[in-house]
């Protein structure tokens, strides 16, 4: 039996325990993947190939603290999320009537219940792989990403702007550092009931229920199984991109999403998967896309996109040349009909040399480099310039040498104690001259008050800590306290 810690280490990759094979041929080991990719690759009952052998993901390692054993029934402490239909922002267990990102009403929000955070997983060697297995593996999972902007001084920590051709916006942009990104696995793409989300799990052992066609005995420790919708979560820099034209058809938006992503990867020299681009608010209702820094290699790229006025335009141009269009000199044609293919191009709608990739297989049939509106938008982008408003909070920050911050952390520590959260480290931590009284070293979590500057919180974040910000006004503390509880694997109020 493999052992892996069930703690939340938000900054670390997820691990799959490989037990070795009974014949002794396969050795036991741990496989690691960035968590946003692991959600699918280590998904329930998925097959993992390692050194010529196949293993099946059979179990999620549940953290003890996340179980709610009240009343004798074992039930996992799941969350409900409401996802804004205008921008895709998520609202977890929060009593808001309007979206925190775009202020649209949440009355029509998409609601997903039973969301549960998954960490590390266990596998077993698999002898027999059926045609059903192969088909499931090929079609994969229905994934959806949602985001929550970080808060600073009680309001969302996000900068708005756009890419402008003269005074006309081509793309509207919203950029936030350390946004909370949650990626959700709604279920197998190939499932009987599309409106039913999630997977059955044994809430005690973490064993995933078998698919109907799989052989074998029922789990002998069977307790009442529970339906959960697995998710992974982390804080990442994120950029919401909404075309200024709100009426673009889904095919155009799909093509744009992958054209921009390929353009970014090429222009910024990234590996696939280091930046992810996800349709917003969802794949079935495309209005724009969210870019986020999913793996280490992507770190810092989104800040460049919004702070270098000519980078997104260069990416627009690069995307067109990836799509096999011949561009010469500095200028681009104003009419998409004047775009000509590079000589010898055999690609019709899309190919693996332009818009297709292993990661975007579910979108392949919607990719079309001939799409006139997609070409038009990329041409406009290539002639445009990025402008972003300055963050309002910068002006309010004190300048000059700072004094050591509140060393007692009294109010914050009291609030933590009242919420019955695990006690923070006995020794406070000093970062950049500031004393941070509430640090949970083992969980890689820190709670900081409003007077701690970004230089210090950034330092903590760089060390892998999840930093939860507490605004000056204690009336605004319930949300960060909930976040802290989630991060520490405790129950929310
Ligand atoms: Zn919204
Ligand atoms: Zn192609």
Short mmCIF file of C-alpha atoms and ligand atoms in Angstrom, two decimals:
data_model
loop_
_atom_site.label_atom_id
_atom_site.label_comp_id
_atom_site.label_asym_id
_atom_site.label_seq_id
_atom_site.Cartn_x
_atom_site.Cartn_y
_atom_site.Cartn_z
CA UNK A 1 0.00 0.00 0.00
CA UNK A 2 1.44 3.34 -0.98
CA UNK A 3 1.49 6.26 1.37
CA UNK A 4 1.26 9.83 0.27
CA UNK A 5 0.49 12.83 2.45
CA UNK A 6 -3.08 14.04 2.16
CA UNK A 7 -2.18 17.63 2.97
CA UNK A 8 -2.80 20.45 0.57
CA UNK A 9 0.41 21.69 -0.96
CA UNK A 10 -1.06 24.07 -3.51
CA UNK A 11 2.25 24.93 -5.14
CA UNK A 12 3.51 21.41 -5.63
CA UNK A 13 2.64 19.10 -8.49
CA UNK A 14 0.23 16.26 -7.90
CA UNK A 15 1.61 12.76 -7.52
CA UNK A 16 0.39 9.36 -8.59
CA UNK A 17 1.73 6.40 -6.66
CA UNK A 18 2.83 3.55 -8.94
CA UNK A 19 2.95 0.37 -6.84
CA UNK A 20 5.08 -1.74 -9.14
CA UNK A 21 3.76 -4.98 -10.63
CA UNK A 22 3.25 -8.36 -8.88
CA UNK A 23 5.84 -10.03 -11.11
CA UNK A 24 8.40 -7.57 -9.80
CA UNK A 25 9.03 -6.19 -13.27
CA UNK A 26 7.64 -2.71 -12.64
CA UNK A 27 9.24 -0.79 -9.76
CA UNK A 28 7.28 1.36 -7.38
CA UNK A 29 7.63 5.07 -7.84
CA UNK A 30 5.77 8.37 -7.86
CA UNK A 31 4.82 10.21 -11.01
CA UNK A 32 4.41 13.98 -10.82
CA UNK A 33 2.38 16.32 -13.01
CA UNK A 34 1.43 20.01 -12.74
CA UNK A 35 -1.92 19.97 -10.95
CA UNK A 36 -4.01 21.59 -13.69
CA UNK A 37 -2.93 18.85 -16.10
CA UNK A 38 -3.07 16.10 -13.45
CA UNK A 39 -6.81 16.70 -12.95
CA UNK A 40 -7.41 14.87 -16.24
CA UNK A 41 -4.27 12.74 -16.56
CA UNK A 42 -4.73 11.32 -13.04
CA UNK A 43 -8.54 11.48 -13.31
CA UNK A 44 -10.87 8.81 -11.85
CA UNK A 45 -10.18 5.34 -13.36
CA UNK A 46 -7.78 6.85 -15.92
CA UNK A 47 -5.00 4.77 -17.39
CA UNK A 48 -1.43 5.90 -16.87
CA UNK A 49 1.38 4.43 -18.97
CA UNK A 50 4.75 4.14 -17.33
CA UNK A 51 7.81 2.23 -18.55
CA UNK A 52 5.79 0.10 -20.94
CA UNK A 53 3.15 -0.89 -18.38
CA UNK A 54 -0.32 0.41 -17.73
CA UNK A 55 -1.76 1.43 -14.37
CA UNK A 56 -5.25 2.52 -13.44
CA UNK A 57 -6.01 5.41 -11.07
CA UNK A 58 -8.15 3.69 -8.44
CA UNK A 59 -8.12 5.98 -5.44
CA UNK A 60 -7.91 9.62 -4.40
CA UNK A 61 -5.95 10.19 -1.20
CA UNK A 62 -8.35 12.08 1.02
CA UNK A 63 -7.10 14.46 3.69
CA UNK A 64 -8.43 13.48 7.10
CA UNK A 65 -9.39 17.04 7.96
CA UNK A 66 -11.67 17.32 4.95
CA UNK A 67 -14.13 14.71 6.14
CA UNK A 68 -17.33 15.66 7.82
CA UNK A 69 -18.24 12.80 10.11
CA UNK A 70 -21.08 14.57 11.91
CA UNK A 71 -23.96 12.25 12.79
CA UNK A 72 -22.04 9.07 12.04
CA UNK A 73 -22.52 9.32 8.27
CA UNK A 74 -19.32 9.86 6.40
CA UNK A 75 -19.64 12.67 3.95
CA UNK A 76 -16.99 14.75 2.23
CA UNK A 77 -17.13 18.50 2.76
CA UNK A 78 -17.94 19.58 -0.77
CA UNK A 79 -18.51 23.05 -2.21
CA UNK A 80 -21.03 24.61 -4.54
CA UNK A 81 -19.84 27.04 -7.19
CA UNK A 82 -21.88 29.58 -9.13
CA UNK A 83 -20.23 30.54 -12.40
CA UNK A 84 -21.05 33.92 -13.98
CA UNK A 85 -22.55 33.50 -17.47
CA UNK A 86 -21.02 36.78 -18.64
CA UNK A 87 -17.35 36.37 -17.71
CA UNK A 88 -16.87 32.91 -16.18
CA UNK A 89 -15.85 34.08 -12.68
CA UNK A 90 -16.63 31.59 -9.92
CA UNK A 91 -18.34 32.14 -6.56
CA UNK A 92 -17.79 29.39 -4.01
CA UNK A 93 -20.26 29.15 -1.15
CA UNK A 94 -20.65 32.94 -1.24
CA UNK A 95 -23.89 34.84 -0.78
CA UNK A 96 -23.33 37.37 -3.55
CA UNK A 97 -26.06 38.48 -5.94
CA UNK A 98 -23.71 40.03 -8.50
CA UNK A 99 -20.49 38.74 -10.05
CA UNK A 100 -17.33 39.92 -8.25
CA UNK A 101 -15.58 40.23 -11.62
CA UNK A 102 -18.05 41.97 -13.94
CA UNK A 103 -21.00 42.92 -11.67
CA UNK A 104 -23.53 41.08 -13.81
CA UNK A 105 -26.35 39.37 -11.97
CA UNK A 106 -25.68 35.83 -10.72
CA UNK A 107 -29.38 34.92 -11.03
CA UNK A 108 -28.65 32.97 -14.20
CA UNK A 109 -25.27 31.60 -13.01
CA UNK A 110 -24.33 28.01 -13.83
CA UNK A 111 -24.45 26.08 -10.56
CA UNK A 112 -22.21 23.07 -9.92
CA UNK A 113 -22.68 21.19 -6.65
CA UNK A 114 -20.48 18.63 -4.87
CA UNK A 115 -17.18 20.17 -5.96
CA UNK A 116 -14.29 18.56 -4.09
CA UNK A 117 -10.60 19.22 -4.22
CA UNK A 118 -8.44 16.25 -5.23
CA UNK A 119 -4.79 15.90 -4.36
CA UNK A 120 -2.60 12.85 -4.83
CA UNK A 121 -3.81 9.53 -6.20
CA UNK A 122 -3.08 5.80 -6.04
CA UNK A 123 -2.86 3.43 -8.99
CA UNK A 124 -2.95 -0.33 -9.56
CA UNK A 125 -1.35 -2.31 -12.38
CA UNK A 126 -3.86 -3.14 -15.11
CA UNK A 127 -3.70 -6.39 -17.00
CA UNK A 128 -6.59 -6.01 -19.35
CA UNK A 129 -7.46 -2.90 -21.34
CA UNK A 130 -10.81 -3.07 -23.11
CA UNK A 131 -12.09 -1.22 -26.14
CA UNK A 132 -14.31 0.79 -23.75
CA UNK A 133 -11.22 1.80 -21.80
CA UNK A 134 -9.52 2.98 -24.94
CA UNK A 135 -12.55 4.95 -26.06
CA UNK A 136 -12.91 6.63 -22.66
CA UNK A 137 -9.23 7.50 -22.66
CA UNK A 138 -9.46 8.92 -26.18
CA UNK A 139 -12.49 11.09 -25.45
CA UNK A 140 -11.23 12.18 -22.06
CA UNK A 141 -12.97 14.33 -19.49
CA UNK A 142 -15.19 17.38 -19.67
CA UNK A 143 -13.11 20.01 -17.90
CA UNK A 144 -14.14 23.53 -16.99
CA UNK A 145 -12.08 26.30 -15.45
CA UNK A 146 -13.33 29.15 -13.32
CA UNK A 147 -11.48 31.96 -11.54
CA UNK A 148 -11.77 34.32 -8.63
CA UNK A 149 -9.75 37.52 -8.59
CA UNK A 150 -7.66 38.10 -5.49
CA UNK A 151 -8.94 40.82 -3.20
CA UNK A 152 -6.95 43.79 -2.00
CA UNK A 153 -8.37 46.27 0.45
CA UNK A 154 -11.78 44.68 0.03
CA UNK A 155 -12.06 44.99 -3.77
CA UNK A 156 -10.96 42.72 -6.61
CA UNK A 157 -7.24 43.03 -7.37
CA UNK A 158 -7.61 43.29 -11.14
CA UNK A 159 -6.50 45.75 -13.82
CA UNK A 160 -8.65 46.41 -16.84
CA UNK A 161 -7.63 47.53 -20.29
CA UNK A 162 -7.56 46.38 -23.85
CA UNK A 163 -5.79 46.09 -27.14
CA UNK A 164 -6.74 49.16 -29.18
CA UNK A 165 -6.59 49.94 -32.87
CA UNK A 166 -6.63 53.73 -32.58
CA UNK A 167 -9.50 54.32 -30.13
CA UNK A 168 -11.33 51.11 -31.00
CA UNK A 169 -10.89 48.16 -28.69
CA UNK A 170 -10.13 44.86 -30.43
CA UNK A 171 -9.87 42.84 -27.22
CA UNK A 172 -10.93 43.77 -23.70
CA UNK A 173 -8.46 42.59 -21.06
CA UNK A 174 -8.63 42.01 -17.30
CA UNK A 175 -5.40 40.99 -15.60
CA UNK A 176 -5.04 39.77 -12.04
CA UNK A 177 -2.06 38.46 -10.11
CA UNK A 178 -2.58 35.43 -7.84
CA UNK A 179 -6.11 34.82 -9.02
CA UNK A 180 -7.63 31.68 -7.54
CA UNK A 181 -8.01 29.26 -10.45
CA UNK A 182 -10.22 26.21 -10.02
CA UNK A 183 -10.31 23.54 -12.72
CA UNK A 184 -13.27 21.19 -12.47
CA UNK A 185 -13.72 17.69 -13.91
CA UNK A 186 -17.43 17.47 -14.72
CA UNK A 187 -17.24 13.85 -15.87
CA UNK A 188 -16.37 11.64 -18.78
CA UNK A 189 -17.16 13.22 -22.13
CA UNK A 190 -18.72 9.91 -22.99
CA UNK A 191 -21.39 9.60 -20.32
CA UNK A 192 -25.06 8.74 -20.45
CA UNK A 193 -26.47 11.84 -18.77
CA UNK A 194 -24.69 15.04 -19.84
CA UNK A 195 -26.39 17.14 -17.18
CA UNK A 196 -25.19 14.88 -14.36
CA UNK A 197 -21.71 15.79 -13.17
CA UNK A 198 -19.01 13.99 -11.26
CA UNK A 199 -17.94 10.53 -10.14
CA UNK A 200 -18.93 8.13 -7.39
CA UNK A 201 -16.34 7.74 -4.62
CA UNK A 202 -16.12 5.87 -1.35
CA UNK A 203 -15.85 8.78 1.11
CA UNK A 204 -13.80 6.71 3.58
CA UNK A 205 -11.28 4.94 1.38
CA UNK A 206 -11.27 7.37 -1.54
CA UNK A 207 -11.74 4.45 -3.97
CA UNK A 208 -13.40 5.53 -7.24
CA UNK A 209 -16.42 3.45 -8.27
CA UNK A 210 -15.80 1.23 -11.28
CA UNK A 211 -17.24 2.04 -14.68
CA UNK A 212 -20.23 -0.14 -15.53
CA UNK A 213 -18.34 -2.30 -18.02
CA UNK A 214 -15.33 -3.00 -15.80
CA UNK A 215 -14.93 -6.45 -14.28
CA UNK A 216 -14.05 -7.36 -10.74
CA UNK A 217 -15.56 -7.62 -7.31
CA UNK A 218 -17.22 -4.71 -5.63
CA UNK A 219 -15.07 -2.81 -3.15
CA UNK A 220 -15.21 -5.06 -0.05
CA UNK A 221 -15.12 -2.11 2.35
CA UNK A 222 -18.12 -0.62 0.59
CA UNK A 223 -19.82 2.17 2.51
CA UNK A 224 -22.44 4.37 0.93
CA UNK A 225 -20.67 5.98 -1.98
CA UNK A 226 -20.96 9.65 -2.71
CA UNK A 227 -20.98 11.70 -5.91
CA UNK A 228 -18.27 14.34 -6.15
CA UNK A 229 -17.07 16.67 -8.87
CA UNK A 230 -13.25 16.65 -8.58
CA UNK A 231 -11.32 19.89 -8.85
CA UNK A 232 -7.81 21.25 -8.43
CA UNK A 233 -7.04 24.77 -7.31
CA UNK A 234 -4.11 27.11 -7.18
CA UNK A 235 -3.31 30.80 -7.23
CA UNK A 236 -1.94 31.91 -10.57
CA UNK A 237 -1.64 35.05 -12.64
CA UNK A 238 -4.56 35.15 -15.05
CA UNK A 239 -5.68 37.21 -18.03
CA UNK A 240 -9.32 37.33 -19.13
CA UNK A 241 -9.62 38.11 -22.85
CA UNK A 242 -13.04 39.12 -24.21
CA UNK A 243 -13.29 40.25 -27.85
CA UNK A 244 -14.84 43.72 -28.10
CA UNK A 245 -17.31 42.30 -30.64
CA UNK A 246 -19.73 40.35 -28.39
CA UNK A 247 -21.37 38.46 -31.28
CA UNK A 248 -18.58 36.27 -32.61
CA UNK A 249 -19.73 32.72 -33.42
CA UNK A 250 -18.37 29.75 -31.41
CA UNK A 251 -16.15 28.51 -34.26
CA UNK A 252 -14.45 31.90 -34.53
CA UNK A 253 -13.87 32.02 -30.77
CA UNK A 254 -12.49 28.47 -30.72
CA UNK A 255 -10.13 29.24 -33.58
CA UNK A 256 -9.03 32.49 -31.91
CA UNK A 257 -8.40 30.78 -28.60
CA UNK A 258 -5.96 28.29 -30.05
CA UNK A 259 -4.44 30.77 -32.52
CA UNK A 260 -3.63 33.17 -29.66
CA UNK A 261 -2.28 30.36 -27.49
CA UNK A 262 -0.03 29.02 -30.27
CA UNK A 263 1.07 32.60 -30.96
CA UNK A 264 1.97 33.13 -27.28
CA UNK A 265 3.81 29.80 -27.04
CA UNK A 266 5.86 30.57 -30.11
CA UNK A 267 6.53 34.26 -29.45
CA UNK A 268 7.36 33.67 -25.76
CA UNK A 269 9.11 30.31 -26.29
CA UNK A 270 6.93 28.22 -24.01
CA UNK A 271 6.26 24.49 -23.92
CA UNK A 272 2.65 23.40 -24.51
CA UNK A 273 0.79 23.25 -21.19
CA UNK A 274 2.83 25.99 -19.47
CA UNK A 275 0.11 28.52 -20.25
CA UNK A 276 -3.44 27.20 -20.51
CA UNK A 277 -6.24 28.89 -22.45
CA UNK A 278 -9.78 28.00 -21.45
CA UNK A 279 -13.09 29.08 -22.99
CA UNK A 280 -15.11 31.49 -20.83
CA UNK A 281 -17.64 31.17 -19.33
CA UNK A 282 -17.70 27.57 -20.65
CA UNK A 283 -17.01 25.43 -23.69
CA UNK A 284 -20.71 25.33 -24.60
CA UNK A 285 -21.13 29.09 -24.24
CA UNK A 286 -18.04 30.82 -25.54
CA UNK A 287 -17.65 34.56 -25.02
CA UNK A 288 -13.89 34.77 -24.59
CA UNK A 289 -11.01 32.98 -22.94
CA UNK A 290 -9.00 32.87 -19.76
CA UNK A 291 -5.23 32.52 -19.97
CA UNK A 292 -3.39 31.34 -16.86
CA UNK A 293 0.10 30.31 -15.91
CA UNK A 294 -0.44 26.60 -15.34
CA UNK A 295 3.16 25.46 -14.88
CA UNK A 296 6.44 27.01 -13.78
CA UNK A 297 7.69 27.77 -17.29
CA UNK A 298 4.74 30.10 -17.87
CA UNK A 299 5.46 32.29 -14.84
CA UNK A 300 5.61 35.99 -15.67
CA UNK A 301 4.42 35.70 -19.26
CA UNK A 302 0.98 37.21 -18.70
CA UNK A 303 2.44 40.25 -17.01
CA UNK A 304 4.55 40.76 -20.12
CA UNK A 305 1.45 40.50 -22.31
CA UNK A 306 -0.21 43.42 -20.53
CA UNK A 307 2.85 45.57 -19.84
CA UNK A 308 4.55 45.42 -23.27
CA UNK A 309 2.24 47.40 -25.61
CA UNK A 310 3.48 45.65 -28.77
CA UNK A 311 3.64 42.05 -27.52
CA UNK A 312 0.00 41.05 -28.11
CA UNK A 313 0.09 42.67 -31.56
CA UNK A 314 3.25 40.66 -32.37
CA UNK A 315 1.41 37.55 -31.14
CA UNK A 316 -1.51 38.35 -33.49
CA UNK A 317 0.90 38.55 -36.38
CA UNK A 318 2.72 35.40 -35.28
CA UNK A 319 -0.59 33.52 -35.04
CA UNK A 320 -1.38 34.40 -38.66
CA UNK A 321 1.94 33.09 -39.87
CA UNK A 322 1.48 29.89 -37.80
CA UNK A 323 -1.83 29.56 -39.67
CA UNK A 324 0.22 29.32 -42.92
CA UNK A 325 -0.42 32.88 -44.12
CA UNK A 326 2.39 34.68 -45.93
CA UNK A 327 3.26 37.98 -44.23
CA UNK A 328 5.99 40.17 -45.65
CA UNK A 329 7.48 43.39 -44.37
CA UNK A 330 6.16 45.35 -41.40
CA UNK A 331 2.58 45.88 -42.49
CA UNK A 332 -0.31 43.44 -42.64
CA UNK A 333 -3.17 43.66 -45.15
CA UNK A 334 -6.35 45.37 -43.94
CA UNK A 335 -8.66 42.96 -45.71
CA UNK A 336 -8.59 39.28 -44.69
CA UNK A 337 -9.23 38.33 -48.33
CA UNK A 338 -5.77 39.67 -49.16
CA UNK A 339 -4.12 37.04 -46.93
CA UNK A 340 -2.40 34.41 -49.08
CA UNK A 341 -1.15 30.99 -48.02
CA UNK A 342 2.56 30.36 -47.88
CA UNK A 343 3.47 28.53 -51.09
CA UNK A 344 3.10 24.78 -50.86
CA UNK A 345 0.58 24.83 -47.98
CA UNK A 346 -1.60 21.70 -48.03
CA UNK A 347 -3.48 22.38 -44.75
CA UNK A 348 -7.17 23.09 -45.31
CA UNK A 349 -8.91 23.95 -42.01
CA UNK A 350 -6.22 23.06 -39.46
CA UNK A 351 -3.34 20.66 -38.91
CA UNK A 352 -0.84 19.73 -36.19
CA UNK A 353 1.62 22.25 -37.62
CA UNK A 354 -0.80 25.14 -37.07
CA UNK A 355 -3.79 25.10 -34.69
CA UNK A 356 -4.13 21.48 -33.60
CA UNK A 357 -2.37 20.01 -30.58
CA UNK A 358 -2.63 17.04 -28.30
CA UNK A 359 -4.19 19.34 -25.67
CA UNK A 360 -7.02 20.67 -27.84
CA UNK A 361 -8.32 17.44 -29.35
CA UNK A 362 -11.95 18.05 -28.26
CA UNK A 363 -11.89 21.33 -30.21
CA UNK A 364 -10.36 19.98 -33.42
CA UNK A 365 -13.52 19.99 -35.48
CA UNK A 366 -14.16 23.67 -34.67
CA UNK A 367 -10.70 24.87 -35.70
CA UNK A 368 -10.69 26.64 -39.04
CA UNK A 369 -7.89 28.91 -40.20
CA UNK A 370 -10.14 30.07 -43.08
CA UNK A 371 -12.64 31.65 -40.64
CA UNK A 372 -12.98 35.23 -41.96
CA UNK A 373 -13.84 36.82 -38.59
CA UNK A 374 -10.93 35.11 -36.86
CA UNK A 375 -8.54 36.34 -39.57
CA UNK A 376 -10.03 39.83 -39.39
CA UNK A 377 -9.59 40.02 -35.62
CA UNK A 378 -5.98 38.77 -35.76
CA UNK A 379 -5.18 41.32 -38.48
CA UNK A 380 -6.64 44.12 -36.36
CA UNK A 381 -4.73 42.81 -33.34
CA UNK A 382 -1.49 42.91 -35.34
CA UNK A 383 -2.03 46.66 -35.96
CA UNK A 384 -3.12 47.50 -32.41
CA UNK A 385 -1.45 48.39 -29.10
CA UNK A 386 -2.10 47.20 -25.52
CA UNK A 387 -3.09 49.71 -22.83
CA UNK A 388 -3.87 48.82 -19.25
CA UNK A 389 -5.09 51.13 -16.49
CA UNK A 390 -2.82 51.59 -13.48
CA UNK A 391 -3.98 49.71 -10.40
CA UNK A 392 -5.87 52.02 -8.06
CA UNK A 393 -4.22 50.51 -5.00
CA UNK A 394 -0.68 51.47 -6.08
CA UNK A 395 -1.24 55.16 -5.39
CA UNK A 396 -2.39 54.41 -1.86
CA UNK A 397 0.70 52.42 -0.92
CA UNK A 398 3.09 54.18 1.42
CA UNK A 399 6.47 55.06 -0.04
CA UNK A 400 9.82 55.37 1.66
CA UNK A 401 11.28 53.08 4.29
CA UNK A 402 8.67 51.06 6.09
CA UNK A 403 8.51 50.16 9.72
CA UNK A 404 8.04 46.66 10.95
CA UNK A 405 4.41 45.72 10.67
CA UNK A 406 2.01 44.64 13.35
CA UNK A 407 3.93 42.05 15.31
CA UNK A 408 1.07 40.92 17.50
CA UNK A 409 -1.33 40.08 14.68
CA UNK A 410 -3.85 40.10 17.51
CA UNK A 411 -7.13 40.56 15.63
CA UNK A 412 -6.17 38.12 12.93
CA UNK A 413 -5.03 35.41 15.33
CA UNK A 414 -8.20 35.85 17.39
CA UNK A 415 -10.34 35.44 14.29
CA UNK A 416 -8.43 32.30 13.37
CA UNK A 417 -8.92 30.87 16.83
CA UNK A 418 -12.65 31.70 16.80
CA UNK A 419 -13.05 29.84 13.51
CA UNK A 420 -11.53 26.70 15.04
CA UNK A 421 -8.83 26.50 12.40
CA UNK A 422 -5.61 24.57 13.02
CA UNK A 423 -3.23 26.74 15.10
CA UNK A 424 -0.58 28.59 13.10
CA UNK A 425 3.15 28.03 13.65
CA UNK A 426 4.29 29.05 17.12
CA UNK A 427 7.12 31.15 15.67
CA UNK A 428 6.05 34.07 13.46
CA UNK A 429 7.92 34.47 10.19
CA UNK A 430 9.83 37.60 9.20
CA UNK A 431 9.70 38.41 5.51
CA UNK A 432 11.22 41.50 3.96
CA UNK A 433 11.29 43.22 7.37
CA UNK A 434 7.66 42.41 8.11
CA UNK A 435 6.52 39.98 10.76
CA UNK A 436 3.87 37.60 9.51
CA UNK A 437 2.22 36.18 12.63
CA UNK A 438 -0.14 33.66 11.02
CA UNK A 439 1.82 31.09 9.02
CA UNK A 440 1.04 27.38 8.62
CA UNK A 441 4.37 26.12 7.41
CA UNK A 442 3.18 22.55 7.01
CA UNK A 443 0.31 23.59 4.73
CA UNK A 444 2.29 26.29 2.90
CA UNK A 445 -0.36 28.85 3.85
CA UNK A 446 -0.01 32.36 5.33
CA UNK A 447 -2.60 34.92 6.41
CA UNK A 448 -1.54 38.55 6.10
CA UNK A 449 -3.16 41.81 7.11
CA UNK A 450 -3.68 44.76 4.78
CA UNK A 451 -0.58 46.62 5.99
CA UNK A 452 1.82 43.99 4.66
CA UNK A 453 3.07 45.23 1.26
CA UNK A 454 3.18 43.27 -1.95
CA UNK A 455 6.98 42.95 -1.72
CA UNK A 456 6.57 40.75 1.35
CA UNK A 457 3.52 38.78 0.22
CA UNK A 458 5.17 38.24 -3.18
CA UNK A 459 8.22 36.90 -1.40
CA UNK A 460 6.04 34.37 0.42
CA UNK A 461 4.23 33.44 -2.80
CA UNK A 462 7.58 32.89 -4.51
CA UNK A 463 8.50 30.46 -1.74
CA UNK A 464 5.39 28.46 -2.59
CA UNK A 465 3.02 29.84 0.05
CA UNK A 466 -0.64 30.45 -0.59
CA UNK A 467 -1.10 33.98 0.79
CA UNK A 468 -4.57 34.88 2.06
CA UNK A 469 -5.10 38.64 2.35
CA UNK A 470 -7.15 40.15 5.14
CA UNK A 471 -8.44 43.68 4.42
CA UNK A 472 -8.27 46.42 7.06
CA UNK A 473 -12.00 46.32 7.73
CA UNK A 474 -12.88 43.27 9.82
CA UNK A 475 -16.39 43.29 8.34
CA UNK A 476 -14.78 41.98 5.13
CA UNK A 477 -13.11 39.01 6.82
CA UNK A 478 -15.65 36.19 6.32
CA UNK A 479 -14.50 35.57 2.72
CA UNK A 480 -10.76 35.36 3.50
CA UNK A 481 -11.56 33.22 6.57
CA UNK A 482 -13.46 30.81 4.31
CA UNK A 483 -10.54 30.76 1.94
CA UNK A 484 -8.16 30.08 4.82
CA UNK A 485 -10.38 27.25 6.03
CA UNK A 486 -10.38 25.71 2.55
CA UNK A 487 -6.62 26.06 2.24
CA UNK A 488 -6.11 24.39 5.62
CA UNK A 489 -8.49 21.59 4.78
CA UNK A 490 -10.93 22.62 7.51
CA UNK A 491 -14.68 23.04 7.19
CA UNK A 492 -16.08 26.33 6.05
CA UNK A 493 -18.69 28.07 8.15
ZN1 LIG B 1 -18.93 37.98 -14.30
ZN1 LIG B 2 -2.26 23.78 -40.70
#
